[in-house]
CSV table of C-alpha atoms and ligand atoms in Angstrom, one decimal:
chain,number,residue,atom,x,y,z
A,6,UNK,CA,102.2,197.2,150.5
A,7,UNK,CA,101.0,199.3,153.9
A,8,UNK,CA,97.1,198.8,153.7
A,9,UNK,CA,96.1,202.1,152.8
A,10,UNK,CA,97.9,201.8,149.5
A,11,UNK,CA,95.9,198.5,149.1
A,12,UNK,CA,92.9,200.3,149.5
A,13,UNK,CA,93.2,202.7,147.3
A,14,UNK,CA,94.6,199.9,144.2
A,15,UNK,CA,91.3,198.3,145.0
A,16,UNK,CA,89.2,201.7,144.6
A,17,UNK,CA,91.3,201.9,141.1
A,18,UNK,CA,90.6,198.5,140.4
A,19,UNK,CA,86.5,199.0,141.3
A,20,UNK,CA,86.6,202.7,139.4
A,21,UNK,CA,88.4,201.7,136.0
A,22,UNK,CA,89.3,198.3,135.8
A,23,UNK,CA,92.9,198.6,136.1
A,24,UNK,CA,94.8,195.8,138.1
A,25,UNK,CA,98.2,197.7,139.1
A,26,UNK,CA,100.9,195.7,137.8
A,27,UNK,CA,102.6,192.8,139.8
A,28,UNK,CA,106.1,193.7,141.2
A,29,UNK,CA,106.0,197.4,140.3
A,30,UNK,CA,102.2,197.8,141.4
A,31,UNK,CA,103.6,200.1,144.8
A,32,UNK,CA,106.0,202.2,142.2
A,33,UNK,CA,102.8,203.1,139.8
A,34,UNK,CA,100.7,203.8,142.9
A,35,UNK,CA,102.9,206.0,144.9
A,36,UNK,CA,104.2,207.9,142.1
A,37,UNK,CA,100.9,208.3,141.1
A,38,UNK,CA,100.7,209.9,144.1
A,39,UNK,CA,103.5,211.7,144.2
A,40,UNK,CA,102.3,213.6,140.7
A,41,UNK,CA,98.2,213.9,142.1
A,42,UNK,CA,98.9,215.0,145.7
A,43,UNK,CA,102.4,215.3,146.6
A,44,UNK,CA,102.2,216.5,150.2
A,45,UNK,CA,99.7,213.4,151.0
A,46,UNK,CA,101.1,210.4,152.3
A,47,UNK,CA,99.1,207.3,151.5
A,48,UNK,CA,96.7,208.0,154.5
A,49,UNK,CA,95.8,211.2,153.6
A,50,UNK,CA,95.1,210.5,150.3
A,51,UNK,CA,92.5,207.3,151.2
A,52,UNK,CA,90.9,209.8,153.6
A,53,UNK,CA,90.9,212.4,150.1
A,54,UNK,CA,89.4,209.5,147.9
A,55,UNK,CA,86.5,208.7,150.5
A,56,UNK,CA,85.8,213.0,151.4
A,57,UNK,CA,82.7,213.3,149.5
A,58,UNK,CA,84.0,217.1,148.7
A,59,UNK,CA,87.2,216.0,147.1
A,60,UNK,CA,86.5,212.6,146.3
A,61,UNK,CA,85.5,213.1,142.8
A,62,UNK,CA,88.6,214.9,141.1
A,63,UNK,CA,90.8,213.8,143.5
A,64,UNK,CA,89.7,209.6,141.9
A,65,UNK,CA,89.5,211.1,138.5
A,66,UNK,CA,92.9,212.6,138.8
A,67,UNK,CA,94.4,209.1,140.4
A,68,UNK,CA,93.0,207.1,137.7
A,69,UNK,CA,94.8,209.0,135.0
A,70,UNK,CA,98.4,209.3,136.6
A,71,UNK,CA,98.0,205.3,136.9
A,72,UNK,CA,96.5,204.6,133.2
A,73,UNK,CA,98.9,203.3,130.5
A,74,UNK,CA,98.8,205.7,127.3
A,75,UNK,CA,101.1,204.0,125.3
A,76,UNK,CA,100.0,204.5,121.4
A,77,UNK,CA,101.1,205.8,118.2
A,78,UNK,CA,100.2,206.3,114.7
A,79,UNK,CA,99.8,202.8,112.6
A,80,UNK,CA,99.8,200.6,115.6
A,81,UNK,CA,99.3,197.2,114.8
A,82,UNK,CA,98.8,198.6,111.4
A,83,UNK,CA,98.1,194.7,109.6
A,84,UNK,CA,94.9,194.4,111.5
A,85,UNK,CA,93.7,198.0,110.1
A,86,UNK,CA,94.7,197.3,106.8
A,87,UNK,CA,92.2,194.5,106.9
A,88,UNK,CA,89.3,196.8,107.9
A,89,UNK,CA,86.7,196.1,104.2
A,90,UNK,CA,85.9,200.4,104.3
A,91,UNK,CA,83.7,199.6,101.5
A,92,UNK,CA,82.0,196.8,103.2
A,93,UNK,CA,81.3,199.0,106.2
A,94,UNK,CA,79.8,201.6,104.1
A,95,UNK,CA,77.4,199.3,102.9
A,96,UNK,CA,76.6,198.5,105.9
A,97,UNK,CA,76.1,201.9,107.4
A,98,UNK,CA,73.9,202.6,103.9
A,99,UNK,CA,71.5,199.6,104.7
A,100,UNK,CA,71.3,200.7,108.6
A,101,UNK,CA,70.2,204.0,106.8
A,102,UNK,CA,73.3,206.1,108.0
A,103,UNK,CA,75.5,208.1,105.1
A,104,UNK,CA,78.5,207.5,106.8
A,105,UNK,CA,80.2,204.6,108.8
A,106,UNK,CA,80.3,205.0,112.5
A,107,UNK,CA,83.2,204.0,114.3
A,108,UNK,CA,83.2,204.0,118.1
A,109,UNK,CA,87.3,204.2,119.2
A,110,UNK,CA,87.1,203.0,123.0
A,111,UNK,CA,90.2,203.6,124.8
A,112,UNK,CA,91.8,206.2,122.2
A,113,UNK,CA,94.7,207.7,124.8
A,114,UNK,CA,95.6,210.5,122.9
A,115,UNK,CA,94.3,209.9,119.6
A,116,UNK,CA,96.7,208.4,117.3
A,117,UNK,CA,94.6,205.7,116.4
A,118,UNK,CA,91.5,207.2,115.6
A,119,UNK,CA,93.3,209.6,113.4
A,120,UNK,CA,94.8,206.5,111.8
A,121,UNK,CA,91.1,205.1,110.6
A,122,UNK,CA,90.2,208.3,109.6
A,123,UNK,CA,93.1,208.4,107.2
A,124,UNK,CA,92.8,205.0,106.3
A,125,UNK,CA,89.3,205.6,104.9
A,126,UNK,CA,90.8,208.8,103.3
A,127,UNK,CA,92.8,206.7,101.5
A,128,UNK,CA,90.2,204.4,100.7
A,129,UNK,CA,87.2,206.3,99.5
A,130,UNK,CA,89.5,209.9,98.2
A,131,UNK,CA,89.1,213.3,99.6
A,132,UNK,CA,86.6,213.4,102.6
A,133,UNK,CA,85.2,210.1,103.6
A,134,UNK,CA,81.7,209.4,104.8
A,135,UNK,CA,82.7,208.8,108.5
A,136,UNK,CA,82.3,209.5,112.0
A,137,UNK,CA,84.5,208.2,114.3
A,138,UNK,CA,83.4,208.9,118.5
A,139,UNK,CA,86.5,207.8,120.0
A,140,UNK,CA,87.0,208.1,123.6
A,141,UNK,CA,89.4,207.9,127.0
A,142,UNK,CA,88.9,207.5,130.7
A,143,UNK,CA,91.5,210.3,130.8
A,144,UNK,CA,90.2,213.8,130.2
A,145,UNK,CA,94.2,215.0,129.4
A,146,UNK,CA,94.3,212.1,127.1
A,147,UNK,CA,91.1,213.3,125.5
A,148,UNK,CA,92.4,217.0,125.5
A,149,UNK,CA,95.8,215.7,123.9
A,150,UNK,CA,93.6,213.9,121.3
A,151,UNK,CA,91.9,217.1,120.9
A,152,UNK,CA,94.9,219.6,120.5
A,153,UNK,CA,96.1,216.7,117.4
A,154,UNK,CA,99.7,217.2,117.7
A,155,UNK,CA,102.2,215.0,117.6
A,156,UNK,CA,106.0,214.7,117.7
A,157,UNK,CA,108.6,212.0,116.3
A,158,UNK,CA,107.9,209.2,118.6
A,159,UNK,CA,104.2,209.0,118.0
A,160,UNK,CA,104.7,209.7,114.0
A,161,UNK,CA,107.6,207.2,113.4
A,162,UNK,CA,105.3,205.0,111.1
A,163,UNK,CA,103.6,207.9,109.2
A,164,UNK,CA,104.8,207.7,104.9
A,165,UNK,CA,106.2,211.3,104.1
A,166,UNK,CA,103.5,211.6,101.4
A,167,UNK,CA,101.2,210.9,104.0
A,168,UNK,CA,102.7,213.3,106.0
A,169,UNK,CA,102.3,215.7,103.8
A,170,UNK,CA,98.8,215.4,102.4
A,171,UNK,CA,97.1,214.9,106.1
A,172,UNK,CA,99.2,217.0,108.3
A,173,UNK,CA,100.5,220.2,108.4
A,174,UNK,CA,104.0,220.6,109.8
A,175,UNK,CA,105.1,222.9,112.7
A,176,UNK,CA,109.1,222.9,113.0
A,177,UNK,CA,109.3,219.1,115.0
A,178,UNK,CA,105.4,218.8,115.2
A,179,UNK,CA,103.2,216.8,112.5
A,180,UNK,CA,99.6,219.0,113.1
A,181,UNK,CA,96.3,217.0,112.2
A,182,UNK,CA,94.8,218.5,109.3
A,183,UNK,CA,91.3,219.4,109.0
A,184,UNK,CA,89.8,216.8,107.0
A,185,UNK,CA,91.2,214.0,109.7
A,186,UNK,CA,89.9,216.3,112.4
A,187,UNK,CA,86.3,216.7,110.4
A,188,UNK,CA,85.8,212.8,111.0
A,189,UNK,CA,86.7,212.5,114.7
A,190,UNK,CA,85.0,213.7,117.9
A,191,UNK,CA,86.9,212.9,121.2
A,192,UNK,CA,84.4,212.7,124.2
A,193,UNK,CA,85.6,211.3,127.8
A,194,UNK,CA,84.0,208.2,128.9
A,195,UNK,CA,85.1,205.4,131.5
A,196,UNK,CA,84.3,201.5,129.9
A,197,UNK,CA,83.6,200.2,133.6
A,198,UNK,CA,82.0,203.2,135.2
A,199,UNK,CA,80.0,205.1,132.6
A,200,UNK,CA,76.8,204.1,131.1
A,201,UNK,CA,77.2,202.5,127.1
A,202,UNK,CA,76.5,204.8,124.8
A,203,UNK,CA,73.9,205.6,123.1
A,204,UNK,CA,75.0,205.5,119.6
A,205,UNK,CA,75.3,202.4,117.3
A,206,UNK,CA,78.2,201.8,115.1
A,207,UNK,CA,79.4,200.3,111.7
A,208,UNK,CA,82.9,199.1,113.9
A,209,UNK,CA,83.8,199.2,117.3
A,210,UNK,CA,87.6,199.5,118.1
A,211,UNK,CA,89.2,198.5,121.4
A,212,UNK,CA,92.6,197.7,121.2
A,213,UNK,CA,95.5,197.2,124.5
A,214,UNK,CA,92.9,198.5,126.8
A,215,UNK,CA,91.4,195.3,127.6
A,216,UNK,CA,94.5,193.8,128.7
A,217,UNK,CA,94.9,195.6,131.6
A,218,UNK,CA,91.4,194.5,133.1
A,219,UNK,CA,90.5,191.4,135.2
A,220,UNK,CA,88.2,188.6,133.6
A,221,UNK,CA,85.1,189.8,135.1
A,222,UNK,CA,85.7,193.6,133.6
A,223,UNK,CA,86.6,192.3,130.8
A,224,UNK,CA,83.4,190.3,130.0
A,225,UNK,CA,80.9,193.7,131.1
A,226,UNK,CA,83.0,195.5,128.7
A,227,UNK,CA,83.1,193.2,126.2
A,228,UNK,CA,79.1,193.3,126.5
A,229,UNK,CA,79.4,196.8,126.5
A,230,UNK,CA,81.2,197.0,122.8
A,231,UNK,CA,79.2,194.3,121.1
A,232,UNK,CA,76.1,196.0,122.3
A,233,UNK,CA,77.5,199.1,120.8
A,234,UNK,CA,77.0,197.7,117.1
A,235,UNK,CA,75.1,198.0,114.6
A,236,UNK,CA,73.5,194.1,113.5
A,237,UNK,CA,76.1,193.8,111.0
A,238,UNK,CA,78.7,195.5,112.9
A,239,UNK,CA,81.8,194.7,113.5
A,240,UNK,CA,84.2,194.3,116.9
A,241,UNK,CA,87.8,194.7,116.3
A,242,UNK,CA,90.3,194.3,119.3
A,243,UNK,CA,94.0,194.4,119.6
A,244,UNK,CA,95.9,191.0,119.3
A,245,UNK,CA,96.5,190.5,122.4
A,246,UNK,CA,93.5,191.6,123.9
A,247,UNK,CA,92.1,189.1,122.0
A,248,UNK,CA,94.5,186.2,123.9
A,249,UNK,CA,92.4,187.7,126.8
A,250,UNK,CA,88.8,187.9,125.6
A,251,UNK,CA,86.8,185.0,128.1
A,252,UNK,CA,86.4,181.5,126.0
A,253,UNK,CA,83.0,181.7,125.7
A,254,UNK,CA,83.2,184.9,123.6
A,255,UNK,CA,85.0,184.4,120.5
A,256,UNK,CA,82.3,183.5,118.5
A,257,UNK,CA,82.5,183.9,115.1
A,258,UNK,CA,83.8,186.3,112.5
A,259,UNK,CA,82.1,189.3,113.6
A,260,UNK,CA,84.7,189.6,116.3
A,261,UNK,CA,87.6,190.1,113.9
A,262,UNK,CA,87.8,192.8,110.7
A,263,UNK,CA,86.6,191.0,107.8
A,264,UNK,CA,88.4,190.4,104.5
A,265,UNK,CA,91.8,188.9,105.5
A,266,UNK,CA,90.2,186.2,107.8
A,267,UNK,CA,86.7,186.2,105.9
A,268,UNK,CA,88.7,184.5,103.2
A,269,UNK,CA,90.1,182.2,105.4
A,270,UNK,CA,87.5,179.2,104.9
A,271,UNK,CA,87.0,175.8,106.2
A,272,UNK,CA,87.9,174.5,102.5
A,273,UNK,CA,91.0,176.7,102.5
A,274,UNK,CA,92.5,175.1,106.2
A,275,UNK,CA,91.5,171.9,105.5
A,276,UNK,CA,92.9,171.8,101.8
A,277,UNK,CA,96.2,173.1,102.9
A,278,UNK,CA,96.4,170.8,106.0
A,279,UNK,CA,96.1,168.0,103.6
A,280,UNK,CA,98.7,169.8,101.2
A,281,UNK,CA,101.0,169.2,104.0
A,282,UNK,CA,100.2,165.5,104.8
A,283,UNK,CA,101.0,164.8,101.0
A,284,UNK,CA,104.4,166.2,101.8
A,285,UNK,CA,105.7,164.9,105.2
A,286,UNK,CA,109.0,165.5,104.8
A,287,UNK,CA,107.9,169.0,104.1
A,288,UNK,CA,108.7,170.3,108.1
A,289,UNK,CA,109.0,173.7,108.5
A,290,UNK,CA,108.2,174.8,104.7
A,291,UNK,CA,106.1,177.4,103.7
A,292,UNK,CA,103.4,174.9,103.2
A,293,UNK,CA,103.4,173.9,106.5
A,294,UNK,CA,103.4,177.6,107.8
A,295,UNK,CA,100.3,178.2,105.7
A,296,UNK,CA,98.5,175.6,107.0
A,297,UNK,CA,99.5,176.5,110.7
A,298,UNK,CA,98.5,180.1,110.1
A,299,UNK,CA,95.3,178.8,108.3
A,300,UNK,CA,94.4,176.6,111.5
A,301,UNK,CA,94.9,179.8,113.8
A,302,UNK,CA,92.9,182.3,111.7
A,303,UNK,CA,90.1,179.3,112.1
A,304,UNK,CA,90.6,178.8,115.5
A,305,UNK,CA,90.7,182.9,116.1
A,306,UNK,CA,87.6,183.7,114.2
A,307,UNK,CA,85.4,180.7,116.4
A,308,UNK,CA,85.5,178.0,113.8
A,309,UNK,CA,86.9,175.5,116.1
A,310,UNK,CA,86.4,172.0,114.6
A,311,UNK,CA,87.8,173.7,111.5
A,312,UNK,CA,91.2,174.3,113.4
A,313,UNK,CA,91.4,171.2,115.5
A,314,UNK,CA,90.6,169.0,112.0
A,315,UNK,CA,93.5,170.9,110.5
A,316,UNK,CA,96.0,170.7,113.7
A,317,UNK,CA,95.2,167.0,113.7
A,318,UNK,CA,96.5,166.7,110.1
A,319,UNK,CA,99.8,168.3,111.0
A,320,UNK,CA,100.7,166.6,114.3
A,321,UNK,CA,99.7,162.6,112.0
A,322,UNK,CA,103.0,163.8,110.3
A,323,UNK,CA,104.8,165.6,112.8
A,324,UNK,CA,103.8,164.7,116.6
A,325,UNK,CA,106.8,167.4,117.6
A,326,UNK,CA,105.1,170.5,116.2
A,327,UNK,CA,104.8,172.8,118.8
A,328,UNK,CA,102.8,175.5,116.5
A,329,UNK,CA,99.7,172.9,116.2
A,330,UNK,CA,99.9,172.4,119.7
A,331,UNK,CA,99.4,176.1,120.1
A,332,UNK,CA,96.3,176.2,117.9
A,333,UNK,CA,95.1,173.1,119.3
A,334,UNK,CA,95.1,175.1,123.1
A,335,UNK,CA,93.6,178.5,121.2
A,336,UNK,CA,91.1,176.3,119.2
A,337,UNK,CA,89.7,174.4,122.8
A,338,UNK,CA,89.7,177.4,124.7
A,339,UNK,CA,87.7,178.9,122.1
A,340,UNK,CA,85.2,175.9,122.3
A,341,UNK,CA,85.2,176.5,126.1
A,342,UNK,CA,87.4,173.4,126.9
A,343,UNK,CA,89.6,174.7,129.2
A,344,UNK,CA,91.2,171.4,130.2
A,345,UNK,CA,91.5,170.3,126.8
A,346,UNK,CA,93.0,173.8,125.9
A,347,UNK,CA,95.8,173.2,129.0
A,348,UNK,CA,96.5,170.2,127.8
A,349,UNK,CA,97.4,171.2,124.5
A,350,UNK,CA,99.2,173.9,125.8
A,351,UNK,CA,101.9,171.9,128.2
A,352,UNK,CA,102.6,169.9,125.5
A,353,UNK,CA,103.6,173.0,123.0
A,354,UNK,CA,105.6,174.6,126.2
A,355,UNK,CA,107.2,170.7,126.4
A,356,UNK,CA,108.4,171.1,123.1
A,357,UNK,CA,109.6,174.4,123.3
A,358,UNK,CA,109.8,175.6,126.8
A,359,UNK,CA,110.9,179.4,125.5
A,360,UNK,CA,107.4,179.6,123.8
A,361,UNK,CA,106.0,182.7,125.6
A,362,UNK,CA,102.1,183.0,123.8
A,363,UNK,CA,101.5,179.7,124.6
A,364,UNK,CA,102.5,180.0,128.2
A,365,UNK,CA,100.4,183.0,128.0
A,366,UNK,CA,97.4,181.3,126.7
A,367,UNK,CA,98.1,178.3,129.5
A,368,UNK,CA,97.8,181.2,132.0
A,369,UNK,CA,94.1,182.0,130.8
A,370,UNK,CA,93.0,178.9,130.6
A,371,UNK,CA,94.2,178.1,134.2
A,372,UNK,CA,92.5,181.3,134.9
A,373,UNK,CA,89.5,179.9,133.3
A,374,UNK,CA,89.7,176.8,135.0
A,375,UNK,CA,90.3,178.8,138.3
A,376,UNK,CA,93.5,176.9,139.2
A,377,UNK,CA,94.7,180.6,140.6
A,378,UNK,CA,97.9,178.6,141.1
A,379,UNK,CA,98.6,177.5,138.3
A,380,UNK,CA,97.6,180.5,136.2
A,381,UNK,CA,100.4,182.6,138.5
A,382,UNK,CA,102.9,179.8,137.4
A,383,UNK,CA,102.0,180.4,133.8
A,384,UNK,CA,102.0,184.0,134.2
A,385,UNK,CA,105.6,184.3,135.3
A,386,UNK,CA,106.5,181.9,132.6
A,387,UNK,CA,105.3,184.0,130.1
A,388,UNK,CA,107.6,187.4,131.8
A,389,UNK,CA,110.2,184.8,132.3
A,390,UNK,CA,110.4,184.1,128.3
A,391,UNK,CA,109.1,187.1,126.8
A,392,UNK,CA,111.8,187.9,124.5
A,393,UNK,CA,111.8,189.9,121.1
A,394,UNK,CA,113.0,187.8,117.9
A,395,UNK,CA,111.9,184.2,119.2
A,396,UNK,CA,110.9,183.3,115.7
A,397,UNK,CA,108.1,180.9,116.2
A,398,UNK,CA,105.8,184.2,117.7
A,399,UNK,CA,106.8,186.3,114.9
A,400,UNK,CA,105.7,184.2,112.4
A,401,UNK,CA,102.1,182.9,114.0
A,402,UNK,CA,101.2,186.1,116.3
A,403,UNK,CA,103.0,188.9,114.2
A,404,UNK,CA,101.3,192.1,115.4
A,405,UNK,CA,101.2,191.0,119.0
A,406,UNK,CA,103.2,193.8,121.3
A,407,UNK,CA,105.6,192.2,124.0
A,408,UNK,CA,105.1,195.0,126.3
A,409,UNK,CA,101.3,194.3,126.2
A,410,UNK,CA,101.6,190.7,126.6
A,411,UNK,CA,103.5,191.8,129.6
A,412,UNK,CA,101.3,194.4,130.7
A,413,UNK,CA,98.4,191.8,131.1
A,414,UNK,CA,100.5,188.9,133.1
A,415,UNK,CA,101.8,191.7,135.0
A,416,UNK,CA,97.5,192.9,135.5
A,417,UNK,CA,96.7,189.3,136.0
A,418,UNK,CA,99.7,188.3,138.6
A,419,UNK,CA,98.7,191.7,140.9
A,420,UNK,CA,95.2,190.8,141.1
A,421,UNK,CA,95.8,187.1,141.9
A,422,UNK,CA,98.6,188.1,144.7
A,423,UNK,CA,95.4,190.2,146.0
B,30,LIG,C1,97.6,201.6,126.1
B,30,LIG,S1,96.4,202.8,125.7
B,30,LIG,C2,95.8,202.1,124.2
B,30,LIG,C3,95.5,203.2,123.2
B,30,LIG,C4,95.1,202.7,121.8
B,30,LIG,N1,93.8,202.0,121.9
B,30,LIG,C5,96.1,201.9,121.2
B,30,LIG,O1,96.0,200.7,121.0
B,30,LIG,O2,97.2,202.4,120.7
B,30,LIG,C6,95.1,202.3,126.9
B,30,LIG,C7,94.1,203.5,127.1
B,30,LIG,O3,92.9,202.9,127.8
B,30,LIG,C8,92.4,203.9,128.6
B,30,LIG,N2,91.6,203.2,129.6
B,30,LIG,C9,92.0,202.5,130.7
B,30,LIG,N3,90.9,202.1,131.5
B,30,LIG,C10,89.9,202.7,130.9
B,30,LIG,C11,88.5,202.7,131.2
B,30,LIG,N4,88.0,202.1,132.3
B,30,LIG,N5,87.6,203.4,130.4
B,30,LIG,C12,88.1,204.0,129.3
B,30,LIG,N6,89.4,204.1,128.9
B,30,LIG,C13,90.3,203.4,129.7
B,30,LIG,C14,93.7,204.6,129.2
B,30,LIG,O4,93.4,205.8,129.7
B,30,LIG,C15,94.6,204.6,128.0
B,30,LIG,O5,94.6,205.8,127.3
């Protein structure tokens, strides 16, 4: 990479948080280039970013050819069917607000917040008590968002008689209807640059924007959103930014949606844990599965000795069980072990080598550790075994998004080669 292209991914980096990818971080750059300014060559446009006439759109410009603005109706859609809309509402009610305040940060071009509004349509019946702010570091993103229409791609997971009761057709295009639009205002605002806002809200949303950010970004923003709630609020992020959220920070339930995990308790981990040791020849039932995914839920939503009690049940019976060694690494890095977490870890990728989240996870807790390394090892084990279908990921992690997973190694590995 000549150094004036390195000097202008490190004024992305500084201005939005985004690490360029790894191997294809000279492709994004130059044909973001190629679409901003195509008669500059790499010179010329460094000398544009630091002119204090052009600077400013010329950056702003830059930093949306480079952003990722991958999204679509439904994404991730189990983790929104477990928001409790009810719940929130009481909430909002005892903060003294009528309606639930949703903040959507990092909302590309709108899909999702479009999604919650008709999710709480659906919940509460005709026009629901709710104001969503959801916002983009992209300004044609935001105007996207704005204009609310949408072709097949983005649609794909929209029911017909959804379809038909929240948008209004136009030939290939599904058009927001007004009572979706009523609950959202899009606003342009930059997580690393910008000042929080002011408002506080009932849930904060922030999915696959974290990922692309380095650790330190990602604990300001993370301050950022949890300063943004209400007392009782609640911080939802996407499943894999949640792999990347710092140890330190998954504390407790209010950084997950409520029901699905609430109900999750120490009694219900614990009991089915010992469900399983009754039944040791049990391996691989649905018993075992349940107290696996019981363990993770408790290890996910910061009650860590719950999950390491439970994991140690399983691997009495089964020392070969690569899923418990997984939750075992989740579980320490969420009590801030980092070497206890890596240790867990090698020993799930020993027993199954193709086990891509839990060379992810061995990559962040390297990356906690600072074993740079290490971490880069991890990293391109994780690219090197990515693969749709591997049955063992489906079944503990099943909203998490391959290209994501990638997108972050491929974040992580570029600022490390840096
Ligand atoms: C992959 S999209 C995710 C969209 C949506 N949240 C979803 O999960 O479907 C990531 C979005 O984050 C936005 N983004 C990246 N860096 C940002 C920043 N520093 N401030 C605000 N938004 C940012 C990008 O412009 C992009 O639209």
């Amino acid at each position: 990479m000549s150094d004036a292209l390195r000097q202008l991914a490190d004024l992305v980096l500084e201005r939005s948080g985004i690490a360029l990818h790894g191997k294809h971080r000279i492709d994004t750059l130059t044909a973001a280039l190629e679409k901003v300014a195509p008669a500059m060559d790499p010179s010329a446009a460094l000398r544009a970013a630091r002119d204090p006439q052009q600077a400013e759109p010329f950056v702003t410009a830059l930093l949306e050819a480079v952003a990722v603005h991958e999204t679509f109706f439904f994404r991730q859609r189990r983790d929104l069917d477990a928001i409790d809309w009810r719940a929130l509402l009481a909430a909002a009610h005892a903060a003294g607000s009528a309606r639930v305040r949703v903040w959507v940060a990092g909302c590309s071009t709108g899909e999702e917040a479009y999604t919650l509004a008709l999710l709480a349509a659906e919940t509460f019946g005709g026009e629901p008590p709710l104001a969503i702010v959801a916002t983009d570091l992209s300004a044609a993103a935001i105007a996207r968002a704005e204009a609310g229409r949408y072709g097949r791609r983005s649609t794909r997971n929209v029911e017909p008689s959804l379809r038909e009761r929240y948008f209004v057709q136009d030939d290939q295009v599904l058009v927001v209807g007004d009572a979706l639009r009523r609950c959202v205002a899009f606003r342009r605002h930059n997580l690393v640059a910008d000042p929080p806002l002011e408002e506080r809200f009932e849930l904060v949303v922030c999915r696959n924007v974290l990922i692309y950010f380095d650790p330190p970004t990602v604990e300001r923003v993370l301050d950022m959103l949890e300063g943004a709630r209400t007392p009782a609020g609640v911080l939802l992020l996407g499943a894999v930014d949640r792999l990347c959220r710092p140890s330190t920070r998954r504390s407790a339930d209010r950084a997950v949606p409520a029901p699905r995990r609430a109900r999750t308790t120490r009694a219900r981990a614990s009991e089915q844990a010992s469900r399983w040791r009754e039944r040791p020849h049990a391996r691989g039932s649905a018993s075992a599965e349940d107290a696996i995914a019981a363990a993770l839920l408790a290890a996910d939503g910061g009650r860590v000795d719950e999950a390491l009690a439970a994991t140690q049940q399983i691997l009495a019976e089964d020392p070969l069980n690569a899923d418990a060694q997984f939750v075992r690494g989740v579980a320490a890095l969420g009590q801030g072990d980092a070497t206890a977490a890596a240790d867990a870890l090698r020993r799930a990728l020993y027993l199954d080598p193709d086990f891509a989240l839990a060379a992810f996870t061995l990559a962040r807790a390297y990356d906690t550790l600072g074993d740079w390394p290490a971490a880069r090892r991890a990293y391109l084990q994780t690219l090197r075994t990515l693969a749709p279908g591997h049955e063992r990921q489906r079944r503990l992690v099943a909203e998490v998004d391959l290209a994501d997973v990638a997108a972050a190694c491929g974040a992580r590995l570029a600022a490390l080669a840096s």
